[in-house]
Coordinates of C-alpha atoms in Angstrom, one line a residue:
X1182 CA 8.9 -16.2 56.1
X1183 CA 7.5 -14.8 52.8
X1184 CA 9.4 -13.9 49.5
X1185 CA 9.1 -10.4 50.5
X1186 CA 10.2 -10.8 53.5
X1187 CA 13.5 -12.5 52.5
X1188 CA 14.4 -10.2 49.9
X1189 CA 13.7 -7.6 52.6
X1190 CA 16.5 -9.1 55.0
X1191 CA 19.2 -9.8 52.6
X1192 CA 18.7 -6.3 51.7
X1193 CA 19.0 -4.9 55.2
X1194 CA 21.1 -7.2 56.7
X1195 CA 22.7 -8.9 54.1
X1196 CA 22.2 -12.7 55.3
X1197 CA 21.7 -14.5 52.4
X1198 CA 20.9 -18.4 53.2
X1199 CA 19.7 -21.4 50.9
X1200 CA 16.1 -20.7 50.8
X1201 CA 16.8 -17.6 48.9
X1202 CA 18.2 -18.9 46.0
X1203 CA 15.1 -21.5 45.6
X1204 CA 13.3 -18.5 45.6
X1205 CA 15.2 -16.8 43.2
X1206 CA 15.2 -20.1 41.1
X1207 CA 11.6 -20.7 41.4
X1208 CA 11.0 -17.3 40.2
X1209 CA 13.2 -17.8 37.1
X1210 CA 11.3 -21.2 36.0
X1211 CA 7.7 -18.8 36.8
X1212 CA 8.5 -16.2 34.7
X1213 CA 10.1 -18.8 31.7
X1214 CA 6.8 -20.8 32.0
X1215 CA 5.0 -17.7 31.4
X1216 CA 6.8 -16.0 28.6
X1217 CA 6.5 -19.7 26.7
X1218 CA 3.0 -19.8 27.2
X1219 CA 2.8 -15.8 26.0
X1220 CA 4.5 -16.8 23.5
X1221 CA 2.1 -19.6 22.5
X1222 CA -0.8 -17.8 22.8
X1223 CA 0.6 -14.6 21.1
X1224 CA 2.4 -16.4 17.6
X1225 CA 4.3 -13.6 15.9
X1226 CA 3.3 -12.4 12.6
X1227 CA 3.6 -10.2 10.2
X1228 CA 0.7 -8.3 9.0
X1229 CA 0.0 -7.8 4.9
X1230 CA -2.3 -5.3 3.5
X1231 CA -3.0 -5.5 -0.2
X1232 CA -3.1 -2.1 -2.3
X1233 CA -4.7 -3.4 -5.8
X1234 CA -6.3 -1.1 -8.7
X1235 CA -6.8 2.6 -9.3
X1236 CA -5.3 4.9 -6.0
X1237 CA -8.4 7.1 -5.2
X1238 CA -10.5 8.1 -2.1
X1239 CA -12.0 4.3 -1.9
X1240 CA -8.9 3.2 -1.8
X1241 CA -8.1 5.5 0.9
X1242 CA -10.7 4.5 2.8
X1243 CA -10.2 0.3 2.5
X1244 CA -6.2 1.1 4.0
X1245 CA -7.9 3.2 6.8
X1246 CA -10.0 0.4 7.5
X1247 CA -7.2 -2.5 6.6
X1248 CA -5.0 -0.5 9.6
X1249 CA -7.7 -0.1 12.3
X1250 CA -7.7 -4.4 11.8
X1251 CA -3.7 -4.9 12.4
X1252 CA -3.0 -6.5 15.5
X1253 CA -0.4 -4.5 16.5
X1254 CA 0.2 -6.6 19.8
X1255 CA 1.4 -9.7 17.5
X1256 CA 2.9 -8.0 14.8
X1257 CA 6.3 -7.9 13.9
X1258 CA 6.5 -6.2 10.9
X1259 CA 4.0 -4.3 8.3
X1260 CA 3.7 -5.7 4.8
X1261 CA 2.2 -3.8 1.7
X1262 CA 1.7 -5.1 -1.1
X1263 CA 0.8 -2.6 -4.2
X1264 CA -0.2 -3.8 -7.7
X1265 CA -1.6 -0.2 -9.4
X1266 CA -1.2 1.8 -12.1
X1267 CA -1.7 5.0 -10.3
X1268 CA -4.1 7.6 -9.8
X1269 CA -4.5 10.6 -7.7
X1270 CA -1.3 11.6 -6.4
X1271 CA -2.9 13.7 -3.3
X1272 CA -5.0 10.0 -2.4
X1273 CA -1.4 8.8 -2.3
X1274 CA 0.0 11.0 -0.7
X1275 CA -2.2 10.7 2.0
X1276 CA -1.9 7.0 2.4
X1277 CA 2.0 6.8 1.8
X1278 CA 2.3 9.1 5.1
X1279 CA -0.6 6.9 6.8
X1280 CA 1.3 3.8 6.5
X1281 CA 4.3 5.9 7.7
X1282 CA 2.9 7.3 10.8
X1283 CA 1.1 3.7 11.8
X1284 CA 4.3 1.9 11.6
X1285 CA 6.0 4.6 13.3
X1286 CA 3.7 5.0 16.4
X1287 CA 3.7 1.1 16.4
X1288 CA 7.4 0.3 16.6
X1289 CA 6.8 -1.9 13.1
X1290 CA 9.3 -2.0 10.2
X1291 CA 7.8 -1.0 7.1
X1292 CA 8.2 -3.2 3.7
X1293 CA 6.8 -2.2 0.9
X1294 CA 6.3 -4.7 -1.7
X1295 CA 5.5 -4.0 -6.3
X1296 CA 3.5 -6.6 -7.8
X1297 CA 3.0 -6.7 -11.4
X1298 CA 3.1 -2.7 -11.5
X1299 CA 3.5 0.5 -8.9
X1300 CA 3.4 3.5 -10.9
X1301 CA 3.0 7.2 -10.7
X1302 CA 0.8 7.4 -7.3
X1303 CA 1.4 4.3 -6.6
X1304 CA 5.4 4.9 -6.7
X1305 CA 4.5 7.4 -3.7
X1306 CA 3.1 5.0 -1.5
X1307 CA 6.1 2.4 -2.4
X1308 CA 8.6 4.3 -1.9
X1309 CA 8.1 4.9 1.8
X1310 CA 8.6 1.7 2.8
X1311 CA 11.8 1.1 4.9
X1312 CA 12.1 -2.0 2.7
X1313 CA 11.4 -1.8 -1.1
X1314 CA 11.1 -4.9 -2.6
X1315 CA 9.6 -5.3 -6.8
X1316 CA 9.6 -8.6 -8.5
X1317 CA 11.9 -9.0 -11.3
X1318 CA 9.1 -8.5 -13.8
X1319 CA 7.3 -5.2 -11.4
X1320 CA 7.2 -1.9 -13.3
X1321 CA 7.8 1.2 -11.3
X1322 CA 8.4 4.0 -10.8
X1323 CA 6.9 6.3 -13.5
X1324 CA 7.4 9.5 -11.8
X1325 CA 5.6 11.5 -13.7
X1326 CA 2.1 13.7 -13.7
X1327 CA -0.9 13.4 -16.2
X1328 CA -4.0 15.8 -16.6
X1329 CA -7.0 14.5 -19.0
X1330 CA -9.4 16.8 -20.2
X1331 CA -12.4 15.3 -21.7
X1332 CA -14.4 17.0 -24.0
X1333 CA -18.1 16.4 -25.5
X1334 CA -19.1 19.6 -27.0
X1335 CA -18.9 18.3 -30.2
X1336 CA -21.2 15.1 -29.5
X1337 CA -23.5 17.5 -28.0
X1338 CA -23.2 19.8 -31.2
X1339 CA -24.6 16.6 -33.4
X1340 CA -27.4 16.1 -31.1
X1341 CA -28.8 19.8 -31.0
X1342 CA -27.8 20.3 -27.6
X1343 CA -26.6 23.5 -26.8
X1344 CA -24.3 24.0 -22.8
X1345 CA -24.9 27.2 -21.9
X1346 CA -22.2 27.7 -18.5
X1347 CA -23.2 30.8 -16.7
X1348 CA -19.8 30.9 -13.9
X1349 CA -19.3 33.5 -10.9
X1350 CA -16.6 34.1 -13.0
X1351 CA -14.1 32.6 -15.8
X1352 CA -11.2 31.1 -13.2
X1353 CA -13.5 28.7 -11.5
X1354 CA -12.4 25.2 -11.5
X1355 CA -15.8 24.0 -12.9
X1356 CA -15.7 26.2 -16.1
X1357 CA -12.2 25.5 -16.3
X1358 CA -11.9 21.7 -16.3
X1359 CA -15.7 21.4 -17.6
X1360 CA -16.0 18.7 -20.6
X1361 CA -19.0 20.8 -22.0
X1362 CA -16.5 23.1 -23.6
X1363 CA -13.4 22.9 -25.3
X1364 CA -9.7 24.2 -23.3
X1365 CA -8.6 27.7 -24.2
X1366 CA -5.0 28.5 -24.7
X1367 CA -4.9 30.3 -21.5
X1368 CA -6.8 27.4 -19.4
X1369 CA -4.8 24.3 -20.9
X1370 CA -1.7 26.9 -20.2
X1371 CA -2.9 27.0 -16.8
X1372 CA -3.4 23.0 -16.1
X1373 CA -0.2 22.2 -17.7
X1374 CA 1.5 24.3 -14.9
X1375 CA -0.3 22.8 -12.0
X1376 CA 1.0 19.4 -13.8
X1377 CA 4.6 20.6 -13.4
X1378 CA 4.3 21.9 -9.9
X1379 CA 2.6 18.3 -9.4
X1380 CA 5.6 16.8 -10.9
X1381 CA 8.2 18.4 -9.1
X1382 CA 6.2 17.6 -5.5
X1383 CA 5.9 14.0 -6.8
X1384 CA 9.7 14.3 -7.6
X1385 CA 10.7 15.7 -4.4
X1386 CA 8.9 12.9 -2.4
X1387 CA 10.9 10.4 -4.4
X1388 CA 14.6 12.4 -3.0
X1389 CA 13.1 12.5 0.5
X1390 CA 12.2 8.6 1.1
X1391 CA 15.5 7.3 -1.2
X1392 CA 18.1 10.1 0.1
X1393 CA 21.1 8.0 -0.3
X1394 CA 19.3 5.1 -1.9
X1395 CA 18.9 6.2 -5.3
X1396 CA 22.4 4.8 -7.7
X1397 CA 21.2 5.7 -10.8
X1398 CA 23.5 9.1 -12.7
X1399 CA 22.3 12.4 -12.7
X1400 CA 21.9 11.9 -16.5
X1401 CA 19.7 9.0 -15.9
X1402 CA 17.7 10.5 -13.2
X1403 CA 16.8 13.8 -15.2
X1404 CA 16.4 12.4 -18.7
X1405 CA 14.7 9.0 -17.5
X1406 CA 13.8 8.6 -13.8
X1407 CA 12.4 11.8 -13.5
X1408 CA 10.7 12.2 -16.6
X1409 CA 8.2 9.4 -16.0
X1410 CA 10.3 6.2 -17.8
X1411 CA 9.6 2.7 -16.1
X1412 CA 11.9 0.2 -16.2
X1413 CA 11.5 -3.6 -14.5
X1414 CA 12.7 -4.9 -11.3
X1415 CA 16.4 -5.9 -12.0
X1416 CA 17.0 -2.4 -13.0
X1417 CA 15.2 -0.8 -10.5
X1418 CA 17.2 -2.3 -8.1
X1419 CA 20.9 -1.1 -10.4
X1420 CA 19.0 2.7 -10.2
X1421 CA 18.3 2.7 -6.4
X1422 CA 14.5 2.8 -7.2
X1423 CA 14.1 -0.4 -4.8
X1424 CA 15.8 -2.1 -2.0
X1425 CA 15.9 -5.8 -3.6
X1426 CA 13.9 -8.2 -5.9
X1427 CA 11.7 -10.5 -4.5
X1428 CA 8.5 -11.9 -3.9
X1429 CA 6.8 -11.0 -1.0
X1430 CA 6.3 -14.6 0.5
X1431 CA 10.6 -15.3 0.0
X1432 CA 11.5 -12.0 2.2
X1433 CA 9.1 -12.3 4.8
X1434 CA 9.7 -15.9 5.3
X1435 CA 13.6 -14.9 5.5
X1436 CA 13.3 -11.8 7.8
X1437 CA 10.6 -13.4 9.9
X1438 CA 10.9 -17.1 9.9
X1439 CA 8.9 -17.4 13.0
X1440 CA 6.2 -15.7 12.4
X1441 CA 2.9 -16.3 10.4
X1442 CA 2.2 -14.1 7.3
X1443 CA -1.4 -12.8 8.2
X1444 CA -3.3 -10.9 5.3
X1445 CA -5.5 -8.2 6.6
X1446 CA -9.0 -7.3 4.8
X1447 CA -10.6 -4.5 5.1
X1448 CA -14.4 -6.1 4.6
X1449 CA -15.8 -8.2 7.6
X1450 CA -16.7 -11.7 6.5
X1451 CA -20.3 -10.6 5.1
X1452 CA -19.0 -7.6 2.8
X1453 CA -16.5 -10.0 1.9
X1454 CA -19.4 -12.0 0.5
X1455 CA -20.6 -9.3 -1.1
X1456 CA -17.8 -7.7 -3.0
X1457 CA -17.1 -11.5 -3.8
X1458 CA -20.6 -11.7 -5.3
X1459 CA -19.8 -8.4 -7.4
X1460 CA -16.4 -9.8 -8.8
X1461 CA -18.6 -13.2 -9.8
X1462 CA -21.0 -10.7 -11.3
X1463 CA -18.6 -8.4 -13.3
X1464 CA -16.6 -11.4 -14.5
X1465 CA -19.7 -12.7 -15.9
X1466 CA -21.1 -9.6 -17.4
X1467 CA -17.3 -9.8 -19.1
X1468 CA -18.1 -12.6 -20.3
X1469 CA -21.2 -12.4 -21.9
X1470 CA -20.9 -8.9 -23.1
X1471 CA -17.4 -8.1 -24.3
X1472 CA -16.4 -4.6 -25.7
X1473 CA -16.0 -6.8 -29.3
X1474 CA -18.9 -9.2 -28.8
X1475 CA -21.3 -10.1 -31.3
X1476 CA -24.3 -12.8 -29.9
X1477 CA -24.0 -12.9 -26.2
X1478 CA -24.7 -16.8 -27.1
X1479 CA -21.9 -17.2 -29.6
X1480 CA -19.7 -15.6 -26.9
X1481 CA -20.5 -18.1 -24.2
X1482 CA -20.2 -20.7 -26.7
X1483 CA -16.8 -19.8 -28.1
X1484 CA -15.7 -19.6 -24.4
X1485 CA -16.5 -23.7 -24.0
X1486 CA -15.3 -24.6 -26.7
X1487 CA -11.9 -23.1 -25.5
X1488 CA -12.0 -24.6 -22.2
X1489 CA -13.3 -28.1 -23.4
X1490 CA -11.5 -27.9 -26.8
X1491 CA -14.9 -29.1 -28.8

C-alpha cells in the first residue's frame, strides 16, 4: 500500500498502525534533507548598493539598474550605502521612493547607511531607510535648498558679443534662468520662492520618514535642523537624524551574521572595465594637469619625489 493510500485509511477509518509513522518519519528526514541542501545552494545575503557623487538623472539611472541585479530570492535585507553631497532634490526624490517601493514589494528591510557625507538630496534618500546608520565622522543632514544662477554677460560684453533672446514671452523658464543675462528683481524674487516651497517639501519629507524619530527641540529643529546646519554622526544620532552610528560592515555582520554581504554593480563586467579605464584616465589627467600646475613634467616629478622621498 502507497503513502497515499495510508494517509487515506487513517483518515477514513482511523487505523493507524506502525508503517505510518515510518512514513511520517521518512517524510520528516526528506523534507530536512531538502531545506539543508536549499539552504546550501541558496546562502543568505544581504544585498549593498553604493550611492557615491552628485544625485542626478545618471545616478538615477545606475540605482534602476543596481535594483533590476538584486537577487531578491537570496536576500535578506537591502543595504545602501550614500556618500554625496547632494544634488537635485526631484532625482532624489525619485530614488528615495524607488528604494522604498522595491524593498516593500520584496519583503526586505531597508538600511540606509552615510559615508563620509549625505547631504541635502542625499538626506532624502537616507532618510527612508527603516535603518539609519552614519559613521561617527558622516555629515548629514543639511536640509536645506540652493538655486545658482550663472551669469556670463559680462564676459561676453569684453569679447564684443552681443545675446540677443527673442522669448514667446518674458515668464519662460529659458529667459528666466538663462546665463546670457543678468536676474531681474522680479525673476530672482521669483526663484527664491520656488527655493522655499522646495525647502519646505524637502522639510516635510524629513517629518514623514522620522515621525517619532526625530529627539532634537523644537528650537533646534527650526533654527538648526531645518535651516540647512550639518552636524556629525554622534549628534545626529542625540537629534533623531539617524537610527545609530556605525559602519556598514559592523551592523550587517550583527543583524545578519549568516549571511554574505554581496555588493551590487550596476555595469556588467565589460562596462566595468570601462568606467575603470575612465577613473585611471581622469586620475591621470589630475595628475598631470592640476588646476595650479605649472610644467606637466615638474608636476609628475614633484609627485615621485613624494612617493619615493628623493
Amino acid at each position: 500500500m502507497c503513502i497515499r493510500d495510508r494517509w487515506y485509511q487513517r483518515r477514513v477509518h482511523g487505523d493507524i498502525n506502525i508503517e505510518d509513522h515510518r512514513d511520517f518519519q521518512n517524510c520528516f528526514i526528506l523534507l530536512m534533507s531538502f531545506a539543508k541542501v536549499k539552504d546550501a545552494i541558496l546562502k543568505p545575503v544581504v544585498s549593498c548598493i553604493r550611492i557615491n557623487g552628485m544625485i542626478n538623472q545618471n545616478r538615477t539611472a545606475l540605482l534602476v539598474k543596481s535594483l533590476e541585479k538584486v537577487n531578491t530570492l537570496q536576500s535578506k535585507a537591502l543595504a545602501v550605502i550614500i556618500d554625496s553631497e547632494g544634488g537635485r532634490p526631484g532625482q532624489g526624490q525619485i530614488m528615495a521612493e524607488k528604494l522604498k517601493y522595491f524593498a516593500e514589494a520584496h519583503h526586505l528591510k531597508l538600511y540606509t547607511f552615510a559615508q563620509s557625507m549625505a547631504a541635502s538630496a542625499a538626506y532624502v534618500i537616507l532618510c527612508v531607510g527603516d535603518h539609519v546608520v552614519a559613521d561617527r565622522t558622516s555629515l548629514v543632514p543639511s536640509i536645506g535648498a540652493l538655486s545658482v544662477h550663472f551669469s556670463v554677460k559680462n564676459q561676453l560684453n569684453k569679447l564684443g558679443i552681443e545675446p540677443r533672446l527673442i522669448p514667446s514671452n518674458d515668464k519662460t523658464w529659458e529667459h528666466v534662468g538663462s546665463a546670457l543675462k543678468h536676474l531681474s528683481p522680479e525673476e530672482r524674487e521669483k526663484i527664491l520662492e520656488m527655493t522655499k516651497k522646495t525647502h519646505e517639501i524637502f522639510i516635510d519629507h524629513v517629518k514623514k520618514y522620522r515621525e517619532g524619530k526625530l529627539k532634537a527641540t523644537p528650537k533646534e529643529l527650526e533654527e538648526s535642523i531645518f535651516q540647512g546646519d550639518v552636524v556629525q554622526g554622534n549628534e545626529a544620532l542625540r537629534l533623531g537624524i539617524v537610527d545609530e552610528v556605525g559602519t556598514h560592515y559592523e551592523i550587517l555582520k550583527r543583524d545578519f551574521p549568516n549571511a554574505q554581504i554581496v555588493e551590487v554593480s550596476p555595469y556588467t563586467a565589460f562596462e566595468q572595465k570601462i568606467q575603470d579605464m575612465r577613473q585611471m584616465r581622469s586620475s591621470l589627467h589630475t595628475l598631470l594637469f592640476p588646476s595650479n600646475s605649472g610644467s606637466p613634467l615638474k608636476t609628475v616629478s614633484t609627485y615621485l619625489k613624494d612617493m619615493y622621498k628623493l
